[in-house]
CSV table of C-alpha atoms in Angstrom, one decimal:
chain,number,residue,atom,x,y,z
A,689,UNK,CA,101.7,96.2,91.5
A,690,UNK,CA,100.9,96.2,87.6
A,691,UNK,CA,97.8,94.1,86.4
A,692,UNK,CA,95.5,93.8,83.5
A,693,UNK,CA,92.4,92.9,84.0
A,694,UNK,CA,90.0,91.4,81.1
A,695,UNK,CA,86.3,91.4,82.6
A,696,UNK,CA,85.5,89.7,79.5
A,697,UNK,CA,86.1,85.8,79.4
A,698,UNK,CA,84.1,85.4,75.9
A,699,UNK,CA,82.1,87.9,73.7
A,700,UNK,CA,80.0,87.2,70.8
A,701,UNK,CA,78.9,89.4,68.4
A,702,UNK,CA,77.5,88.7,64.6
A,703,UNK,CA,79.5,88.8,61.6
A,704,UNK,CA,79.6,92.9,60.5
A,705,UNK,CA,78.1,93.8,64.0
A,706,UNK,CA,80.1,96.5,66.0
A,707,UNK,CA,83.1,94.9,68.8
A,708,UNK,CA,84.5,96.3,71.6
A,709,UNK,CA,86.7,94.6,74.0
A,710,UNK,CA,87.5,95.9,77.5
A,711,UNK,CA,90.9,96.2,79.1
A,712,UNK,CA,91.8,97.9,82.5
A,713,UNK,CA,95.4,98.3,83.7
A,714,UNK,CA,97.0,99.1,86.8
A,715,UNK,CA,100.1,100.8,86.9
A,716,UNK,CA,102.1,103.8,88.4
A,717,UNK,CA,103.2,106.0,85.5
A,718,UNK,CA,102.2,106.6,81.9
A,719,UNK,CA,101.6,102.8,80.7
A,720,UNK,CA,102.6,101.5,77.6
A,721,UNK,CA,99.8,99.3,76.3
A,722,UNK,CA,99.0,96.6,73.6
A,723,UNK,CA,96.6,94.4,71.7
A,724,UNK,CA,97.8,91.2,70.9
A,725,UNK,CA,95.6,88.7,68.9
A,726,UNK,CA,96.1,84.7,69.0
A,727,UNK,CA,94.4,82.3,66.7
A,728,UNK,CA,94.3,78.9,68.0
A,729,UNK,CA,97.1,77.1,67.9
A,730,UNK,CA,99.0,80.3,66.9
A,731,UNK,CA,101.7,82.6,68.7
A,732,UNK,CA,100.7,86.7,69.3
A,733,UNK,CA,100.1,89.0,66.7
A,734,UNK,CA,100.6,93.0,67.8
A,735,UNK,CA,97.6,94.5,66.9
A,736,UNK,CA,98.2,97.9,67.6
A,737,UNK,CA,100.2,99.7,70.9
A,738,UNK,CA,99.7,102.8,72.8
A,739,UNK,CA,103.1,104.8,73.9
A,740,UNK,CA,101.4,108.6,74.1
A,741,UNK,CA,100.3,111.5,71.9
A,742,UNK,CA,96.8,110.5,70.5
A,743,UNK,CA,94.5,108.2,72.6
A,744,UNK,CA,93.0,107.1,69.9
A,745,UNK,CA,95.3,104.7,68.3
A,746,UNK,CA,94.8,102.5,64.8
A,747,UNK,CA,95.8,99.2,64.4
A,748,UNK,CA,95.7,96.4,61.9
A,749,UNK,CA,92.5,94.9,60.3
A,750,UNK,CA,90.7,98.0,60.8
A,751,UNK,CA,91.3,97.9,65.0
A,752,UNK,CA,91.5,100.7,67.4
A,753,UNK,CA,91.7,101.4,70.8
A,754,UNK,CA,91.4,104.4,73.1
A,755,UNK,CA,93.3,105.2,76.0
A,756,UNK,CA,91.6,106.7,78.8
A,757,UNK,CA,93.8,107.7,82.0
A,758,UNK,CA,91.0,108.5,83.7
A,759,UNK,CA,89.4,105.2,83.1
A,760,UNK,CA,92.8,103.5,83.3
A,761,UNK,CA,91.1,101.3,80.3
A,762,UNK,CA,92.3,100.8,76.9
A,763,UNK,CA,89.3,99.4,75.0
A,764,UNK,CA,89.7,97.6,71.8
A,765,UNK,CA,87.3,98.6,68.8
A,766,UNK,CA,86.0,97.8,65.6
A,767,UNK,CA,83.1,99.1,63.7
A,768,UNK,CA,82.2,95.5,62.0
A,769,UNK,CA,83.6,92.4,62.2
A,770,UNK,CA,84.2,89.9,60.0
A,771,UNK,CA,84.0,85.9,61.1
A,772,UNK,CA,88.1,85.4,60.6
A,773,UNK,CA,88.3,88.0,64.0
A,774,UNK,CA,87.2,84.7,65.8
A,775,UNK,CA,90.3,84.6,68.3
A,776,UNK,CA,91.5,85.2,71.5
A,777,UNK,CA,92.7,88.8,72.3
A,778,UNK,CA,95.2,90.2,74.7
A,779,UNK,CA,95.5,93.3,76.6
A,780,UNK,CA,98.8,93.8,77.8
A,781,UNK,CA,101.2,96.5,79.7
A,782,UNK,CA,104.8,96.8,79.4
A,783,UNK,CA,107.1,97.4,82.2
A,784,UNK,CA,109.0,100.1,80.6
A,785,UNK,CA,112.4,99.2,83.4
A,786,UNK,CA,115.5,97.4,81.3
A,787,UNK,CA,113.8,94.8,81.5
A,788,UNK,CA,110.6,95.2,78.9
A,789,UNK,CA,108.5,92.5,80.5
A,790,UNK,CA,104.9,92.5,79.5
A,791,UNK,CA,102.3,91.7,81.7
A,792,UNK,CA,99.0,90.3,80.2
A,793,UNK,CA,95.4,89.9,80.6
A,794,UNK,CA,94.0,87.0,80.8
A,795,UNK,CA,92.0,87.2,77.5
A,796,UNK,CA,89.2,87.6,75.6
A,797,UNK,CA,87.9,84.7,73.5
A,798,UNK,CA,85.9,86.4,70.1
A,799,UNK,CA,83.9,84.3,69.0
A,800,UNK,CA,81.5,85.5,65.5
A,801,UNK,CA,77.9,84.5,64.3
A,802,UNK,CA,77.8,84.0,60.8
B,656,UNK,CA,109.2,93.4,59.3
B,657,UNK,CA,109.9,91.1,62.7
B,658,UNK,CA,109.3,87.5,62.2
B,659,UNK,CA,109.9,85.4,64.7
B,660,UNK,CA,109.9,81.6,64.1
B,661,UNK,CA,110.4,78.7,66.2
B,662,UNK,CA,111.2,75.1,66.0
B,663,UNK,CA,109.8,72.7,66.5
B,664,UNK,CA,106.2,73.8,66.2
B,665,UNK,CA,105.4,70.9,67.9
B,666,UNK,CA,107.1,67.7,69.9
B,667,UNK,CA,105.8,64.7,71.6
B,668,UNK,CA,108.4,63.0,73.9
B,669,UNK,CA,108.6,60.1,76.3
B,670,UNK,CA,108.4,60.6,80.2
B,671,UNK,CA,112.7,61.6,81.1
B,672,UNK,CA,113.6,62.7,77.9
B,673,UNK,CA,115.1,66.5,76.9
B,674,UNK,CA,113.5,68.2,74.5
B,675,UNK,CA,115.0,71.9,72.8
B,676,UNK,CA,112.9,74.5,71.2
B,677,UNK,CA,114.8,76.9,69.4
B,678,UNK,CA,113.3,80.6,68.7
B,679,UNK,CA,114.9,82.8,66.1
B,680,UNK,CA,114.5,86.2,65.1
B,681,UNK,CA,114.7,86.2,61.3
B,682,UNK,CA,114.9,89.8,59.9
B,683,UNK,CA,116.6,91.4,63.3
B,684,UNK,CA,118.3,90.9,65.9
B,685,UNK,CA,117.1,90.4,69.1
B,686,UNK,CA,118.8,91.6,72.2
B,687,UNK,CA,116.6,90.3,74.6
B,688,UNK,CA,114.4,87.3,73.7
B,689,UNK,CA,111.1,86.0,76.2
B,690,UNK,CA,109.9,82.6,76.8
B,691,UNK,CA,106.4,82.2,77.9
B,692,UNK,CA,104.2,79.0,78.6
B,693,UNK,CA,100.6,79.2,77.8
B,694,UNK,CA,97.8,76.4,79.3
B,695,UNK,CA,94.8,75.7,77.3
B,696,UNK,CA,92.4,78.8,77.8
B,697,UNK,CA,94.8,81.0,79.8
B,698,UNK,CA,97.2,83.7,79.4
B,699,UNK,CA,100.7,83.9,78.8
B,700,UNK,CA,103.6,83.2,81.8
B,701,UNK,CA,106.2,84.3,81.4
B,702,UNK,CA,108.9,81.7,82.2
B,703,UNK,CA,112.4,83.9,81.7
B,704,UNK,CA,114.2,86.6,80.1
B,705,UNK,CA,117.0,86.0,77.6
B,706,UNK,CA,119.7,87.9,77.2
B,707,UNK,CA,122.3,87.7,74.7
B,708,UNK,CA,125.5,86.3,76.2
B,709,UNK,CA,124.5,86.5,79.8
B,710,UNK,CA,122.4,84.0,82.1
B,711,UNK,CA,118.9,84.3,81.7
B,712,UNK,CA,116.6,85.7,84.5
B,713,UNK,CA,113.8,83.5,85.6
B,714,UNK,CA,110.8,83.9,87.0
B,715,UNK,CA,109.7,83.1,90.5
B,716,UNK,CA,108.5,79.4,90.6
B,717,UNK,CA,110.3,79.0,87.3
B,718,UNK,CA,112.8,75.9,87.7
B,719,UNK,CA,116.0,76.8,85.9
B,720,UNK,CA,117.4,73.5,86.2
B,721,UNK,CA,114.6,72.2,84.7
B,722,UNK,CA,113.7,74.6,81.5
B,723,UNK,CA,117.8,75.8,80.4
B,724,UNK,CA,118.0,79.1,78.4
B,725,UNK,CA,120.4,79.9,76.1
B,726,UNK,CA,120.8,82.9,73.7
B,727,UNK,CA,123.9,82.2,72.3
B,728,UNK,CA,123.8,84.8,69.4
B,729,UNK,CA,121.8,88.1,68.7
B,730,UNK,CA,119.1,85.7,66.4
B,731,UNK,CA,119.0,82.4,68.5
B,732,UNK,CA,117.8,81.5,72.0
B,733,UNK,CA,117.0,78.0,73.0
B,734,UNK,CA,114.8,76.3,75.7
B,735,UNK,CA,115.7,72.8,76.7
B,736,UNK,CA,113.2,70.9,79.1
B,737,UNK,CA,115.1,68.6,80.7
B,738,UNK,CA,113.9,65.5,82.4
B,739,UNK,CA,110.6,66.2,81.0
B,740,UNK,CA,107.0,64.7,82.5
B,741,UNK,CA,103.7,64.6,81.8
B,742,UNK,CA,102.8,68.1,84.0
B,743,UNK,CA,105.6,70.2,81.3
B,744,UNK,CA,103.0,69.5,78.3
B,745,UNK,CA,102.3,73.0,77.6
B,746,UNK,CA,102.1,75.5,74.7
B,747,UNK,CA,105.7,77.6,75.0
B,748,UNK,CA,105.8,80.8,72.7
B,749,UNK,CA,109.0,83.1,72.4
B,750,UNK,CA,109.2,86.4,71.7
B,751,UNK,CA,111.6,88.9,70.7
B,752,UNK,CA,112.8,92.6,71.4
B,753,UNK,CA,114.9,95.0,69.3
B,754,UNK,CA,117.6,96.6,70.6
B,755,UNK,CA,116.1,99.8,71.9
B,756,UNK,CA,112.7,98.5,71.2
B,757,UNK,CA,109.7,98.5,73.1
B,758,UNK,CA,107.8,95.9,71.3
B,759,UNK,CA,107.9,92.5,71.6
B,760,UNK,CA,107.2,90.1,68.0
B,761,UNK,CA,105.9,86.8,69.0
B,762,UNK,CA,107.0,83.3,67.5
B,763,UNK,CA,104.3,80.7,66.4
B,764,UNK,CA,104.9,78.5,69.2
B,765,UNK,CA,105.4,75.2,70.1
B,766,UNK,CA,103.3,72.4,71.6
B,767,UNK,CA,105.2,70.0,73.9
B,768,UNK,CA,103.2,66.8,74.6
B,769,UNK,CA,105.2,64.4,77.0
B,770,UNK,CA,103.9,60.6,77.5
């Protein structure tokens, strides 16, 4: 069965320090991955997605992650954050069938020292 | 772009009453749109699959008689909690897929509060 699994339930790091926030997956074939970011209150923004070619992938607001098959983990990086990252961040796999369903972590709540 | 908006962004209701959200995809259109539900501090359920101009598919557990899906036109799908009580106050977020897309674009959401 496909999972995510986000050992993290909160991280927090200060204001320009360096972030990274860890995602495992479990599924069958080549996954197709994402970062989604929520600020409270707010619906998902896609922060960056991993199909194939490069593992390292770029995203927005300075973001990256790296996919690493033999790690099955998809880590989410940033070299300095800055206190509006303060959000709750998804890791997610798609089930790439008709039907396109994602299947998500169960978060990582950022929170940043000034 | 993909902007997804939905409406209302958020309801409070009495106990028995229906209440519809309605989730639109404003710069495309969406083949296939997603409801999810969302509890303070947790992830993201998904509740059901919209298709446009076909029945949606619901999750296990998922009452269908109880949260009605429609996606009437390649920009619009609805969900309509019907009888609603207390235990439906929930966050629900849509989202919505391009034909031929593998991304899903996330509306703001909408907080349902029943008395």
């Amino acid at each position: 069965a496909q999972s995510v699994t986000q050992p993290d339930i909160h991280i927090t790091v200060s204001e320009g320090a360096s972030l990274e926030l860890r995602c495992n997956y479990s599924y069958g074939a080549t996954p197709y991955l994402f970062w989604y970011v929520q600020s409270p209150g707010q619906g998902l923004q896609l922060l960056l997605k991993y199909f194939s070619g490069d593992t390292l992938v770029q995203g927005i607001k300075g973001f990256e992650a790296e996919f690493k098959r033999s790690q099955s983990s998809f880590n989410l990086r940033k070299p300095s954050v800055h206190w509006s990252d303060a959000a709750e961040y998804f890791c997610a796999v798609a089930r790439m069938d008709s039907s396109y369903k994602l299947i998500f972590g169960s978060g990582t709540r950022l929170l940043v020292r000034p | 772009g993909a902007v997804v908006s939905q409406h209302p962004s958020r309801v409070i209701c009495k106990s028995g009453t229906s209440v519809k959200i309605e989730c639109r995809s404003l710069d495309f259109q969406a083949t296939t749109m997603f409801w999810y539900r969302q509890f303070p501090k947790q992830s993201l359920m998904l509740m059901a699959t919209s298709n446009e101009g076909s029945k949606a598919t619901y999750e296990q557990g998922v009452e269908k008689d109880k949260f009605l899906i429609n996606h009437a036109s390649l920009t619009l799908s609805t969900l309509t909690v019907t009888s609603a009580h207390p235990e439906d106050s929930s966050f629900y977020i849509c989202s919505a897929r391009r034909p031929l897309g593998d991304t899903q674009y996330f509306g703001p959401g909408t907080r349902l509060t029943v008395l």
